[in-house]
Short mmCIF file of C-alpha atoms and ligand atoms in Angstrom, two decimals:
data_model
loop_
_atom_site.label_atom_id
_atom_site.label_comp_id
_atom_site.label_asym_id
_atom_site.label_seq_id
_atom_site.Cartn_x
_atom_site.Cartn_y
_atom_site.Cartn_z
CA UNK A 1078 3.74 27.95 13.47
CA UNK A 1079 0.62 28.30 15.71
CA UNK A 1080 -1.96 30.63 14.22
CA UNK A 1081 -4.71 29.80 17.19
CA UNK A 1082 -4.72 28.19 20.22
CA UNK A 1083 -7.13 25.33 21.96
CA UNK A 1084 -8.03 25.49 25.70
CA UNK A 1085 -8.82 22.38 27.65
CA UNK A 1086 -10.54 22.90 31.14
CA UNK A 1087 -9.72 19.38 32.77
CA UNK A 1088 -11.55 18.48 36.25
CA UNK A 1089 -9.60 18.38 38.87
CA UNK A 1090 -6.53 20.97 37.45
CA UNK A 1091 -6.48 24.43 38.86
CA UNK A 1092 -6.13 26.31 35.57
CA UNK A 1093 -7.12 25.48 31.92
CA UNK A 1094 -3.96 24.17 29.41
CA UNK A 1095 -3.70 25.92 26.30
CA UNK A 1096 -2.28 23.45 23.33
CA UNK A 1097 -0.79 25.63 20.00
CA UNK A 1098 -3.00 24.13 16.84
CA UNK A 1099 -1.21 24.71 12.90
CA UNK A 1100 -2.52 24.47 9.99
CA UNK A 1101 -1.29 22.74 7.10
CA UNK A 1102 -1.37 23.39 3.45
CA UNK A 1103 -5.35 21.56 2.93
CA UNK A 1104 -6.75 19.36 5.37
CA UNK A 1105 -8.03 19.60 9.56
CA UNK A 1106 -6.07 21.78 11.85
CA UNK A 1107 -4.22 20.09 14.29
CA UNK A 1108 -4.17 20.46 18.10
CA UNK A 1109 -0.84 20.09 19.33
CA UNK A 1110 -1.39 17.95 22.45
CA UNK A 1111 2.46 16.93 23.11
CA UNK A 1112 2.25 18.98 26.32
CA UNK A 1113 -0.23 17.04 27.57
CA UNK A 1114 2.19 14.70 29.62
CA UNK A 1115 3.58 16.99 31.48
CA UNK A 1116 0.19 18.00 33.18
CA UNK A 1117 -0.06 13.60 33.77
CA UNK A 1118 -2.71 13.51 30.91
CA UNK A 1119 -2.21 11.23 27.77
CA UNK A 1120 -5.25 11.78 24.90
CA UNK A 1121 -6.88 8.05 23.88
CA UNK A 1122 -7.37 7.29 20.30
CA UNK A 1123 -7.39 3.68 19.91
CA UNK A 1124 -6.94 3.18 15.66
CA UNK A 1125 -6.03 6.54 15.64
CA UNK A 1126 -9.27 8.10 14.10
CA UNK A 1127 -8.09 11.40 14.67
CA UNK A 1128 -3.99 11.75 15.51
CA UNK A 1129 -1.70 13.03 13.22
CA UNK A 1130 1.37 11.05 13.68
CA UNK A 1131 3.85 13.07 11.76
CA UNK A 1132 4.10 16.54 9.54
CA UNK A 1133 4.45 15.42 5.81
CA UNK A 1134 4.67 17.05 2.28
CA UNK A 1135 4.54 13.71 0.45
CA UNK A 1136 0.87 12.85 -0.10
CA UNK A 1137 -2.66 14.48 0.34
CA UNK A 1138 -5.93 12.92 0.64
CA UNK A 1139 -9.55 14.86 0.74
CA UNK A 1140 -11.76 11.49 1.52
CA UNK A 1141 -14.61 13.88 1.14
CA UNK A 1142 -14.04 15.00 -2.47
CA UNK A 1143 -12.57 11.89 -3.39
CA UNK A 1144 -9.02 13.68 -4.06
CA UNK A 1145 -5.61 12.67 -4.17
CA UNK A 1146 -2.58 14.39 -4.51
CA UNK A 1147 1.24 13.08 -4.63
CA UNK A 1148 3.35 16.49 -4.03
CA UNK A 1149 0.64 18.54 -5.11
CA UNK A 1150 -0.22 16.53 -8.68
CA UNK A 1151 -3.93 14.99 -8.62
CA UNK A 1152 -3.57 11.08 -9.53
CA UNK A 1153 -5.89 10.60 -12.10
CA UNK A 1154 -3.42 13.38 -13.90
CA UNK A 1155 -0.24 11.63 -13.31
CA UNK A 1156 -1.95 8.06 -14.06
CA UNK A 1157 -2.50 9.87 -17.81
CA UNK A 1158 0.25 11.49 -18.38
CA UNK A 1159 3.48 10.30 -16.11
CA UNK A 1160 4.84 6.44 -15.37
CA UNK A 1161 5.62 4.62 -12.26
CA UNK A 1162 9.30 5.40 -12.51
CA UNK A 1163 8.74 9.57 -12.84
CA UNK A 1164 6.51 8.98 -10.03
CA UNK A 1165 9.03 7.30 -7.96
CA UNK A 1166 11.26 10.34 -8.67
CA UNK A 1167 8.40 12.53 -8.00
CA UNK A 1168 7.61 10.60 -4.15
CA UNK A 1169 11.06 10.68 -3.39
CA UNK A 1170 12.47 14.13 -4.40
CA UNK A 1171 9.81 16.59 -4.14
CA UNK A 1172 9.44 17.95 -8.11
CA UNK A 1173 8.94 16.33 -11.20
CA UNK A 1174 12.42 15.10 -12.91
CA UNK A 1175 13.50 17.53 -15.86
CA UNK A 1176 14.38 14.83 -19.03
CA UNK A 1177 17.88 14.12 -17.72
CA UNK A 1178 17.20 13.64 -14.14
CA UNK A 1179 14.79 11.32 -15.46
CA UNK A 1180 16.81 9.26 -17.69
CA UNK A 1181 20.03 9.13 -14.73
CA UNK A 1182 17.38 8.16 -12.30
CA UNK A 1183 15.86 5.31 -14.46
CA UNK A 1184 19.47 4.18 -15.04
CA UNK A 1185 20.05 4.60 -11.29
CA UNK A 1186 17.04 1.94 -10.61
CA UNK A 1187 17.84 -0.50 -13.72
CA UNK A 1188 21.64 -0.96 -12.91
CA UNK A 1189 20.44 -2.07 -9.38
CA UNK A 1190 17.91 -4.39 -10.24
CA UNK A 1191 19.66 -7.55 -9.25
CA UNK A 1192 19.72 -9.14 -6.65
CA UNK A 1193 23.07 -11.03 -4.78
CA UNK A 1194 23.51 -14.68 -6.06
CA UNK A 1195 23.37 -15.64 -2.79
CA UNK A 1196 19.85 -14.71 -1.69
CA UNK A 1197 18.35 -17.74 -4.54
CA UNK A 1198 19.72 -19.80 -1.39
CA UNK A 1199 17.10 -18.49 0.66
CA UNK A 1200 14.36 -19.24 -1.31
CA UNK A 1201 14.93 -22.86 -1.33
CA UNK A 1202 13.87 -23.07 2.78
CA UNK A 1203 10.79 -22.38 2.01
CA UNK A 1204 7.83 -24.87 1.33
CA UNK A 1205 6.91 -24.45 -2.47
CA UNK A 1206 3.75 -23.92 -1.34
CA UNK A 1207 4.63 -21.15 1.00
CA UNK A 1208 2.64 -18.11 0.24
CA UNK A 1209 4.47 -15.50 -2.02
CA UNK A 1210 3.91 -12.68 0.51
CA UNK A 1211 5.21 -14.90 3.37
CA UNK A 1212 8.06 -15.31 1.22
CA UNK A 1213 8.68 -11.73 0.67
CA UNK A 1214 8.55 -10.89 4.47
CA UNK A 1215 11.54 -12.86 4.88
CA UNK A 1216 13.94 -12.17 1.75
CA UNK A 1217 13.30 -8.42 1.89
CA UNK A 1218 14.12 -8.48 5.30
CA UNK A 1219 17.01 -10.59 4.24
CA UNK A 1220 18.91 -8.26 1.58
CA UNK A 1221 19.96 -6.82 4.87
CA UNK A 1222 22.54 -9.43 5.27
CA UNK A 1223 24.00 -8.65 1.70
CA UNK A 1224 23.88 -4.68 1.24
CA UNK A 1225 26.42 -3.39 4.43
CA UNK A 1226 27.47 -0.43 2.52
CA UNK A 1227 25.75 2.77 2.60
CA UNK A 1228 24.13 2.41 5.49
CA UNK A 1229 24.52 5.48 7.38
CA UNK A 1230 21.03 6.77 7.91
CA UNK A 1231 22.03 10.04 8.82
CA UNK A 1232 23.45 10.66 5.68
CA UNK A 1233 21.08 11.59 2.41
CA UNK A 1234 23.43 10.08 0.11
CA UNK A 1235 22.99 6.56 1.88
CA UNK A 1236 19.35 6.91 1.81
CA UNK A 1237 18.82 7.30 -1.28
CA UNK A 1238 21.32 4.48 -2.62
CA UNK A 1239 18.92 2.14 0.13
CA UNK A 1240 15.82 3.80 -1.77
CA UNK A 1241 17.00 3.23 -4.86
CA UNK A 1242 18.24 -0.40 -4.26
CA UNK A 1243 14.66 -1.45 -2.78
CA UNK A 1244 12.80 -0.07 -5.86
CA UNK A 1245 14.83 -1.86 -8.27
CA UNK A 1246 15.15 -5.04 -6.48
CA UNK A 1247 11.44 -5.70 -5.34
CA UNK A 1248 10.10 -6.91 -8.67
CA UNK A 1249 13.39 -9.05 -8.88
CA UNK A 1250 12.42 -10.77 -5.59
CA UNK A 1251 8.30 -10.36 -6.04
CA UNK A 1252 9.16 -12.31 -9.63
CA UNK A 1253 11.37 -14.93 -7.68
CA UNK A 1254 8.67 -15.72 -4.94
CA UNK A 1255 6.26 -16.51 -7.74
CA UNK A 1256 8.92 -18.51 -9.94
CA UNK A 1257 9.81 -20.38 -6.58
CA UNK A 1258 5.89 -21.21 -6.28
CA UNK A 1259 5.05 -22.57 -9.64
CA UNK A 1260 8.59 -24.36 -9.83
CA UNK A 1261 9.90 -22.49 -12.33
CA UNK A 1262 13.96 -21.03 -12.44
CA UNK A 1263 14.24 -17.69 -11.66
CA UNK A 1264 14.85 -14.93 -14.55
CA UNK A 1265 17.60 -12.60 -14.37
CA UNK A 1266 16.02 -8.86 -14.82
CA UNK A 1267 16.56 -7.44 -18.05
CA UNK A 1268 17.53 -3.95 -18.34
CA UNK A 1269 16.83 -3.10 -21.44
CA UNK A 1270 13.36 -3.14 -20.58
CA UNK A 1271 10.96 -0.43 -18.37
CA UNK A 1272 9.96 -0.89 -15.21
CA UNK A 1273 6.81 -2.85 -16.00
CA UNK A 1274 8.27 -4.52 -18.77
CA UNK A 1275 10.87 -5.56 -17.06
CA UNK A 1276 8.79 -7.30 -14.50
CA UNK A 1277 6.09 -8.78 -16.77
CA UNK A 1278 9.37 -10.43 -18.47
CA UNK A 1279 10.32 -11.93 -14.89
CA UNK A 1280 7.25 -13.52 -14.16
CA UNK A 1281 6.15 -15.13 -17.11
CA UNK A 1282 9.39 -15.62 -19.50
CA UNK A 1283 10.68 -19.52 -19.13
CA UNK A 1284 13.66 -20.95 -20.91
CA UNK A 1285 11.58 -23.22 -23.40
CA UNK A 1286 9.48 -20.65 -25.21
CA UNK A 1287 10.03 -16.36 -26.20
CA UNK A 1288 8.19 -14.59 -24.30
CA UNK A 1289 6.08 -11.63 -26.15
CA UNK A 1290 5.71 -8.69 -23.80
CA UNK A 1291 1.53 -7.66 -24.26
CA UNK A 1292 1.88 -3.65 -24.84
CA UNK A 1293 -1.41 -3.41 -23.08
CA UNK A 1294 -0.08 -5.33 -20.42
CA UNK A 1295 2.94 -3.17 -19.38
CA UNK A 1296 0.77 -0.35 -19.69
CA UNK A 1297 -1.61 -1.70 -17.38
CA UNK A 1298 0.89 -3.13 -15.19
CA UNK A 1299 3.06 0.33 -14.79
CA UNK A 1300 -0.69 2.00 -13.73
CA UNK A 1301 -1.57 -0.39 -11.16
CA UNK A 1302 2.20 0.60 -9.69
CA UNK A 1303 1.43 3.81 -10.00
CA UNK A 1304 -1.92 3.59 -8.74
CA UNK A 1305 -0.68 1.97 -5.54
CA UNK A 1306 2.40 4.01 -5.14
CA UNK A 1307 1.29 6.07 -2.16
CA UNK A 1308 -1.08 6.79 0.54
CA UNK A 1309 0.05 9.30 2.97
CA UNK A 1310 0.15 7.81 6.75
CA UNK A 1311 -1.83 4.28 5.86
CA UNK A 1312 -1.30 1.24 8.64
CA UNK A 1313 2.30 -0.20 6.32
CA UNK A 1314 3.66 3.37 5.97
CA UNK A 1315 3.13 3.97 9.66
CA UNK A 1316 4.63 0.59 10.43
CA UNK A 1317 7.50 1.47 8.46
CA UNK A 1318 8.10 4.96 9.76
CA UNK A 1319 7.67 3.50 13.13
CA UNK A 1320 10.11 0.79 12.78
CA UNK A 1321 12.49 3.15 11.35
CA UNK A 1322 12.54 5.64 14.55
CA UNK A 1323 14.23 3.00 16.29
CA UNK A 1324 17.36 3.82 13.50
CA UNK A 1325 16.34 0.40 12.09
CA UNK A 1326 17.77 -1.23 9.11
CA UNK A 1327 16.06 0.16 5.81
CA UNK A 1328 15.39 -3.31 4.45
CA UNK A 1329 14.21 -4.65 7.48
CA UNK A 1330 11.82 -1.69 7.88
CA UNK A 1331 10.66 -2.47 4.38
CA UNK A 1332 10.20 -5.78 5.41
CA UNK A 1333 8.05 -4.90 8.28
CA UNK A 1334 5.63 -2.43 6.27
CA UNK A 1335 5.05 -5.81 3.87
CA UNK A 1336 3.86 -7.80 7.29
CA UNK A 1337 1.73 -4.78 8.17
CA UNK A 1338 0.10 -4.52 4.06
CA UNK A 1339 -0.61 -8.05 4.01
CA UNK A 1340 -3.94 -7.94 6.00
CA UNK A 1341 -6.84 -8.63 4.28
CA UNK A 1342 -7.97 -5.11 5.83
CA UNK A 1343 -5.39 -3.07 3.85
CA UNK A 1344 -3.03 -4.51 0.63
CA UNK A 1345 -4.63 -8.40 1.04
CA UNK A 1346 -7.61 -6.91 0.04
CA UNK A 1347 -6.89 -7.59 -3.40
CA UNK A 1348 -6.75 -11.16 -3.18
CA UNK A 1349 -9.55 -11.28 -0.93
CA UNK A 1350 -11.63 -9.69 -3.50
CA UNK A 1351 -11.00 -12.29 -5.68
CA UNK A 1352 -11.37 -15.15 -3.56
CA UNK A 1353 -14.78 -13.18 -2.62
CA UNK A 1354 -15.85 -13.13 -6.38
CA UNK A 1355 -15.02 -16.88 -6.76
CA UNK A 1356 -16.84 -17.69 -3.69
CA UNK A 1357 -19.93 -15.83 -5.55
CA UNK A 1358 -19.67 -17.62 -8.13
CA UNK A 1359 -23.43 -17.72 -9.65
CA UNK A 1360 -23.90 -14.65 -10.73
CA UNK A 1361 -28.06 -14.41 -10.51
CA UNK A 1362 -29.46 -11.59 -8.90
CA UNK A 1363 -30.75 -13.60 -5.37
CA UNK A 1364 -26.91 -15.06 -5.01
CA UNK A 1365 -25.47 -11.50 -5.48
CA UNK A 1366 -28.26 -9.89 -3.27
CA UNK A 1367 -27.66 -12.95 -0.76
CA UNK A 1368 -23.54 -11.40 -0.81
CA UNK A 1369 -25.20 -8.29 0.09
CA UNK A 1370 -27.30 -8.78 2.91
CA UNK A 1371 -24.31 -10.97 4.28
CA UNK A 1372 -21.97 -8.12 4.26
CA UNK A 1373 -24.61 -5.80 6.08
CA UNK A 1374 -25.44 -8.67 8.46
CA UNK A 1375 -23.89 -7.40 11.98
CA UNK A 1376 -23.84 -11.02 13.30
CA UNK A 1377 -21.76 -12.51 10.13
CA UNK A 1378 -17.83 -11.25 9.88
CA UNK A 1379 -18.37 -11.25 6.16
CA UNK A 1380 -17.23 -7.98 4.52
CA UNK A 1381 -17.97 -6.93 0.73
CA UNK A 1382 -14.11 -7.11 -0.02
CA UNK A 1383 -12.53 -3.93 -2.14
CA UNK A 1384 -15.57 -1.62 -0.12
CA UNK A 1385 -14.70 1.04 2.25
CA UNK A 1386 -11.80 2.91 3.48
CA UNK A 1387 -10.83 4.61 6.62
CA UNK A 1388 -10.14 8.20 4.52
CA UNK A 1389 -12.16 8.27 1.41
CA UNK A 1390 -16.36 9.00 2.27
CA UNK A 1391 -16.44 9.38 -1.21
CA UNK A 1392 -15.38 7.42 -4.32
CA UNK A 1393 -11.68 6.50 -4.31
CA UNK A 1394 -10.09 8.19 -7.23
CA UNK A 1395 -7.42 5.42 -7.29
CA UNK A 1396 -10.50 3.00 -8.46
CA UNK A 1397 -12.40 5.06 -10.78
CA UNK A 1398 -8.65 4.87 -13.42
CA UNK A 1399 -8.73 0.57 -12.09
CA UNK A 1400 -11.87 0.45 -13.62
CA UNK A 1401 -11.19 2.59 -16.51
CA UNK A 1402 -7.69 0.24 -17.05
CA UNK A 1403 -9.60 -3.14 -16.15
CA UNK A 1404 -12.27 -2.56 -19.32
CA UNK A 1405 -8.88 -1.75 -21.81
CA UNK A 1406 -7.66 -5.18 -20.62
CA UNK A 1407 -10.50 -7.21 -20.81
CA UNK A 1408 -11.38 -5.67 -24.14
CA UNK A 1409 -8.14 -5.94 -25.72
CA UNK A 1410 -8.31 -9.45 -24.69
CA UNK A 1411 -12.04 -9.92 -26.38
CA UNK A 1412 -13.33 -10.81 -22.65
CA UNK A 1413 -14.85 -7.33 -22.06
CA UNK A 1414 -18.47 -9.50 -20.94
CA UNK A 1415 -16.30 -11.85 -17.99
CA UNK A 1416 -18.41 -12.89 -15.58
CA UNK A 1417 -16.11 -12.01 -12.52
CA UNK A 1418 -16.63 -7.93 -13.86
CA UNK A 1419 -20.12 -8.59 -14.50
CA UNK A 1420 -20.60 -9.57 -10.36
CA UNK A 1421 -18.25 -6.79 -9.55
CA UNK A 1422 -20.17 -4.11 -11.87
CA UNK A 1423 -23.42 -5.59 -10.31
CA UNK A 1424 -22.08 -5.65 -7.06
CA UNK A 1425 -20.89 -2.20 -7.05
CA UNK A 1426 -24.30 -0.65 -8.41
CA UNK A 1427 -26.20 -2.50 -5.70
CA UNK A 1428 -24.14 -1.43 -3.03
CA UNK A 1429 -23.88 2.42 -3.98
CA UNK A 1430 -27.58 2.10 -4.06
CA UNK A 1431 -28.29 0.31 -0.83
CA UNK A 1432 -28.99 2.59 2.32
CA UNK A 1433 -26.11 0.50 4.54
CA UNK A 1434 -23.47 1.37 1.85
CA UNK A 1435 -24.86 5.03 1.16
CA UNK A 1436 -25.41 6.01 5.14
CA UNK A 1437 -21.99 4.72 6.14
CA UNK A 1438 -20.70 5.82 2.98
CA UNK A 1439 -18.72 3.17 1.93
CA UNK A 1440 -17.79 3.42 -1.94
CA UNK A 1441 -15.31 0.54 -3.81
CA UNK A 1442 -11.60 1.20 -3.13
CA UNK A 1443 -8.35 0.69 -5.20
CA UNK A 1444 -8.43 -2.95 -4.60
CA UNK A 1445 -12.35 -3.48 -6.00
CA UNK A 1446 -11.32 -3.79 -9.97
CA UNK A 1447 -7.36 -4.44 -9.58
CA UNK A 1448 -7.64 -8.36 -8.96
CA UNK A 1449 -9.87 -8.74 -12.15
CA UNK A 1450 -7.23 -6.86 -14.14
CA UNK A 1451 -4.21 -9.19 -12.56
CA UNK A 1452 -6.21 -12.25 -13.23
CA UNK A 1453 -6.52 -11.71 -16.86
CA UNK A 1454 -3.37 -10.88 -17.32
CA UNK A 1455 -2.29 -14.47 -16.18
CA UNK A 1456 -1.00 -13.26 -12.31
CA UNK A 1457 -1.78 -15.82 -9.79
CA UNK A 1458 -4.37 -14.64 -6.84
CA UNK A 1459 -1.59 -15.06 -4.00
CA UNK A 1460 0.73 -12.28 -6.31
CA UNK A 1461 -1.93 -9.17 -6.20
CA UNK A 1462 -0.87 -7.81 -2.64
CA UNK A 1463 2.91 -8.87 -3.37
CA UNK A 1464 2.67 -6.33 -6.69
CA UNK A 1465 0.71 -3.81 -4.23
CA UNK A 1466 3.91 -4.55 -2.35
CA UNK A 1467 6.38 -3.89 -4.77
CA UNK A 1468 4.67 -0.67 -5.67
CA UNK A 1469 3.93 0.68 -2.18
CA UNK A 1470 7.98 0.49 -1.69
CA UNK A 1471 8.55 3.84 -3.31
CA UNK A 1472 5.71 5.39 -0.59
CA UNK A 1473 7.34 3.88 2.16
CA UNK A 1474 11.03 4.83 1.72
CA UNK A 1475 9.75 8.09 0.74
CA UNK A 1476 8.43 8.20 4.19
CA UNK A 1477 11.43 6.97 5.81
CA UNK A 1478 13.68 9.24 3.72
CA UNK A 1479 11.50 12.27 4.76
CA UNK A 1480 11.08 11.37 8.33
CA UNK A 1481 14.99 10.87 9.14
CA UNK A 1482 15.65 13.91 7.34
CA UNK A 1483 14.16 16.01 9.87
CA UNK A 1484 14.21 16.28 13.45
CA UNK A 1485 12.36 13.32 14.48
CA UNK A 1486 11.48 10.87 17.98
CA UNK A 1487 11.10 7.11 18.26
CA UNK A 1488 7.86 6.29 17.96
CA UNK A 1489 6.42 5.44 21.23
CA UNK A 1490 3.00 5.52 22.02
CA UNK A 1491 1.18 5.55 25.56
CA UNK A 1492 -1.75 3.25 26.79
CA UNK A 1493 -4.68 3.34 28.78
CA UNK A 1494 -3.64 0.43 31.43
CA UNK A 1495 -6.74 -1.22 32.83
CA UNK A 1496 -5.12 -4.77 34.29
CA UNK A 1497 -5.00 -5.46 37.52
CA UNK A 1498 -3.38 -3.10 40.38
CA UNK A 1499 0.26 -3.62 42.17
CA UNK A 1500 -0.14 -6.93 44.32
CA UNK A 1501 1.26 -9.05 46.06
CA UNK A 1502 2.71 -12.89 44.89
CA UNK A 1503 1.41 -15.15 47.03
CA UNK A 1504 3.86 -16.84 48.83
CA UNK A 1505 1.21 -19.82 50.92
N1 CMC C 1300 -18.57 -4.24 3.96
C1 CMC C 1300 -19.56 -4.09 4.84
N2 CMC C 1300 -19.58 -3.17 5.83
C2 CMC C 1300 -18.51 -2.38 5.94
C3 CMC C 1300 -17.41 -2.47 5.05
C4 CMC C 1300 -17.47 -3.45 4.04
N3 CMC C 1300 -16.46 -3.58 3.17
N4 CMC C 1300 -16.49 -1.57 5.41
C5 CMC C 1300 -16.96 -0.93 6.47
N5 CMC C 1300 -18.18 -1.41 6.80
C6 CMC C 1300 -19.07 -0.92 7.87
C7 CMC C 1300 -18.55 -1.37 9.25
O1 CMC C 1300 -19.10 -2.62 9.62
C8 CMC C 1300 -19.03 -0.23 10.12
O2 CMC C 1300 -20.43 -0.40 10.34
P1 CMC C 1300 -21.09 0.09 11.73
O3 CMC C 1300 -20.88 1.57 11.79
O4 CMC C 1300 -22.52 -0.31 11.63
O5 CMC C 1300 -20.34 -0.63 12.82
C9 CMC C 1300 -18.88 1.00 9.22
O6 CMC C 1300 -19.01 0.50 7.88
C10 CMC C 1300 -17.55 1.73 9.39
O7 CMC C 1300 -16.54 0.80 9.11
P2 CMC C 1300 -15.23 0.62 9.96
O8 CMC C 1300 -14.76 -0.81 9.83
O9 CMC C 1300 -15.44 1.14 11.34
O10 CMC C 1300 -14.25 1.58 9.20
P3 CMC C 1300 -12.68 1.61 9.27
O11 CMC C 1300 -12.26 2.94 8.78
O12 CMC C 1300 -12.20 1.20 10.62
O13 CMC C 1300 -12.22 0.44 8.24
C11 CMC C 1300 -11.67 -0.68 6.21
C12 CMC C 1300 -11.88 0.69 6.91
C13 CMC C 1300 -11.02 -0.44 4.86
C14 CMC C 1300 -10.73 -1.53 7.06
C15 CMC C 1300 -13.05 -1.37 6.05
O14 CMC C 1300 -13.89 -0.57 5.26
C16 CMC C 1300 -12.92 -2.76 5.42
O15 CMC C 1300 -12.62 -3.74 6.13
N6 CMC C 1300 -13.12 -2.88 4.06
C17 CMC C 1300 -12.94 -4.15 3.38
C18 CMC C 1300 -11.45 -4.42 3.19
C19 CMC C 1300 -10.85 -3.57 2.10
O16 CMC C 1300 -11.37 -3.45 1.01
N7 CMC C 1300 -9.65 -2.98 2.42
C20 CMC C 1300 -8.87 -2.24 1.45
C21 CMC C 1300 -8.71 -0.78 1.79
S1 CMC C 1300 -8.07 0.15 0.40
C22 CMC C 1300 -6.47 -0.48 0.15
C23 CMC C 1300 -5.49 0.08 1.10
O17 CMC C 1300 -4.99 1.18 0.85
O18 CMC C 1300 -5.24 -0.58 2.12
#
C-alpha cells in the first residue's frame, strides 16, 4: 500500500508524475518508479546502488547497525542456538519447525541425499585438475537431465520436492568434485549422520582407513552453513531469481547463481583471502603495512580480500561468530598462535584503524576468518566458495520458491544506449 507519494518535475513534460512510495517492515522507503515508462523515462542505476528488485519477507539486513535477520531471528541468535538444517526449514517456510516438522523435514533432506548413478559419468569429462567450482557449474546444472518429475513450477508441492532435492544433494556433488580432484572414489552419503556430519564423512572418509568425525569439526562446519545460508537480494540470489522469471529449470537456475557466487567479488572471496594471506606470507610489520598501502593504492587493482561489502558500513555480524568459531578450531587443534590468524588479526586491527578503511567504512566480511577455519580443518583452498555454495542453496531456492509463488514478471531490465545512431551499410 502507498502511505506517501513522490513528485518528479521532469524538463520538458507539461505536468509533474507522481510515483506511490511503501514502506516495508525496517529498511528505506521505496519509490515506485514502474510508471515511469509510460511517460518514455527509464531511471539509471548501473550496479543497482539503490533499486529494489523485488518485495521479500525472507532476509533483512541494517548495514548500518551491523544487523541481520533471517524471518525476523537475528543471526548471531540462531548461529547459538539453531543448526543449518532448522534454518533451512526456517528460509524456506516462514516459522521455526515445531519438533516433528523438524524431524520429517530432516528425513525429507537425508532420504534425498543421493545422487543418480549416472551423473559419476559426468565427472569423468572433466580434467582432474579442473577447478571444483567449475565442476559444480556443470553437474548442478546437470541433475536437470535426471530429476523430470515434479517439475511443475506453478505448483508448491513441486517446489519444494526441487528445494528439497538441491539441499540434500549439493554436499553429495560438492564432496564428489573434491574426491574427483584429489583422485579419490567417491563416498556414498550416509544418512545416519547430520547434515555436517554427513558431509565431513564425504570428503575425507577413503576405503583404506575409518574415518573419525572431529565433534568440533561438524560443529564448525554446520555454522559456516549456517553462517552463509542467506543474504537477501546479493548478485547469486538475483541471478537466480532472474534466471528463474524466464520459468527456467530449478537446477539450472541453481546452477547459474553458482557461476554468479564464484567471483572473487562475492563467494570466491574466500579463497582469495587465502591465496592473499599466502601471498603475505612474512608476517613483519613493514610486509603487512606494505599489503596495506597496496590495497589503498588507487593505481594497483589489489584489494585487502574478506574487506568491504556493498550493505554492511558497519561490522558484518556474519564475521564477528567466524571469528568467534575460527579461535574454537584452532584451539581445539593446539594451533590457536597460526601464523595465517596472526596476519589476519594484524591485518584487521590495522585496517579498522587506518583513515582509508574507517572513511569508506570498510570493516572484514563473512569471508575474512572462514578460509582459516576451512584450512585447518584439512579443506583444500579451491573447496571454500564450493561449501559457500552448498550453503547459499537453501537462500536461493528460498528466493525462487517465494518469487514464483506470487505474482511475478520476467526479469528484464532497460539500458541507457549510447552506440552509434541508425545508419546506413555501405554498399561502395
Ligand atoms: N580493499 C580496499 N579498498 C576497498 C575494498 C577493499 N577490500 N573494498 C572497497 N574498497 C574501496 C573501493 O576502492 C572504493 O574506494 P573509492 O571510493 O576511493 O573509489 C570504496 O572502498 C567503495 O568500494 P566499492 O568497490 O565501490 O564498493 P562496492 O559496494 O561496489 O563493492 C565489494 C563491495 C564487496 C565488492 C568490495 O568491497 C570488495 O571488492 N571487497 C573485497 C572482496 C570481498 O571480500 N568480497 C566478499 C563480500 S562478502 C561475501 C558475499 O556475501 O559475497
Amino acid at each position: 500500500m502507498a502511505d506517501r507519494k513522490a513528485t518528479l518535475t521532469v524538463e520538458g513534460l507539461d505536468k509533474p508524475i507522481e510515483l506511490p512510495i511503501y514502506s516495508g517492515t525496517r529498511g528505506p522507503d521505496v519509490i515506485d518508479v514502474r510508471g515511469l515508462g509510460s511517460e518514455g523515462l527509464f531511471t539509471y542505476d548501473p550496479g543497482f546502488m539503490a533499486t529494489s528488485s523485488c518485495q521479500s519477507a525472507i532476509t533483512y539486513i541494517d548495514g548500518g547497525k551491523g544487523m541481520l535477520l533471517h524471518r525476523g531471528y537475528p543471526i548471531d541468535q540462531l548461529a547459538q542456538n539453531s543448526d543449518f538444517v532448522e534454518l533451512c526449514y526456517l528460509l524456506m517456510f516462514g516459522e521455526l519447525p515445531s519438533k516433528a516438522e523438524y524431524t520429517d523435514f530432516a528425513d525429507r533432506v537425508t532420504s534425498h541425499t543421493m545422487v543418480h548413478e549416472q551423473l559419476a559419468n559426468f565427472f569423468k569429462g572433466f580434467r582432474r585438475d579442473a577447478h571444483p567450482m567449475s565442476i559444480m557449474c556443470g553437474v548442478v546444472g546437470g541433475l536437470a537431465a535426471f530429476y523430470h518429475d515434479h517439475l511443475d513450477i506453478t505448483k508448491q508441492e513441486d517446489r519444494e520436492i526441487s528445494a528439497i532435492r538441491l539441499i540434500a544433494k549439493m554436499p553429495t556433488l560438492a564432496a564428489m568434485s573434491h574426491k574427483y580432484n584429489v583422485g579419490q572414489p567417491f563416498n556414498y552419503p550416509r544418512n545416519d549422520l547430520n547434515y555436517a556430519e554427513n558431509f565431513l564423512y564425504m570428503m575425507f572418509s577413503n576405503p583404506c582407513e575409518e574415518y573419525k568425525i572431529n565433534p568440533v569439526f561438524a560443529k564448525a562446519m554446520d555454522r559456516i552453513f549456517m553462517l552463509h545460508a542467506d543474504h537477501e537480494q546479493n548478485a547469486s540470489t538475483s541471478t537466480v531469481r532472474l534466471a528463474g522469471s524466464t520459468g527456467a529449470n530449478p537446477f539450472a537456475c541453481i546452477s547459474a547463481g553458482i557461476a554468479a557466487l564464484w567471483g572473487p567479488a562475492h563467494g570466491g572471496a574466500n579463497e582469495a583471502v587465502l591465496n592473499m594471506l599466502d601471498e603475505i606470507g612474512d608476517e613483519s610489520e613493514e610486509n603487512i603495512q606494505r599489503f596495506i598501502d597496496r590495497a589503498k593504492d588507487k593505481d594497483d587493482p589489489f584489494k585487502l580480500m574478506g574487506f568491504g561489502h556493498r550493505v554492511y558500513r558497519n561490522f558484518d555480524p556474519r564475521a564477528k561468530v567466524m571469528k568467534e568459531t575460527c579461535d574454537e578450531v584452532l584451539e581445539q587443534l593446539g594451533r590457536a598462535d597460526d601464523p595465517q590468524l596472526r596476519i589476519a588479526k594484524r591485518l584487521e586491527q590495522i585496517a579498522l584503524e587506518d583513515e582509508y578503511f574507517i572513511e569508506r567504512k570498510l570493516y572484514p566480511n563473512v569471508d575474512f576468518y572462514s578460509g582459516i577455519i576451512l584450512k585447518a580443518m584439512g579443506i583444500p583452498k579451491n573447496m571454500f566458495t564450493v561449501i559457500f555454495a552448498v550453503s547459499r542453496t537453501i537462500g536461493w531456492i528460498s528466493h525462487w520458491h517465494e518469487m514464483l509463488s506470487e505474482s511475478y514478471k520476467i526479469g528484464r531490465p532497460r539500458q541507457l544506449y549510447v552506440g552509434h545512431d541508425k545508419r546506413d551499410y555501405p554498399t561502395d
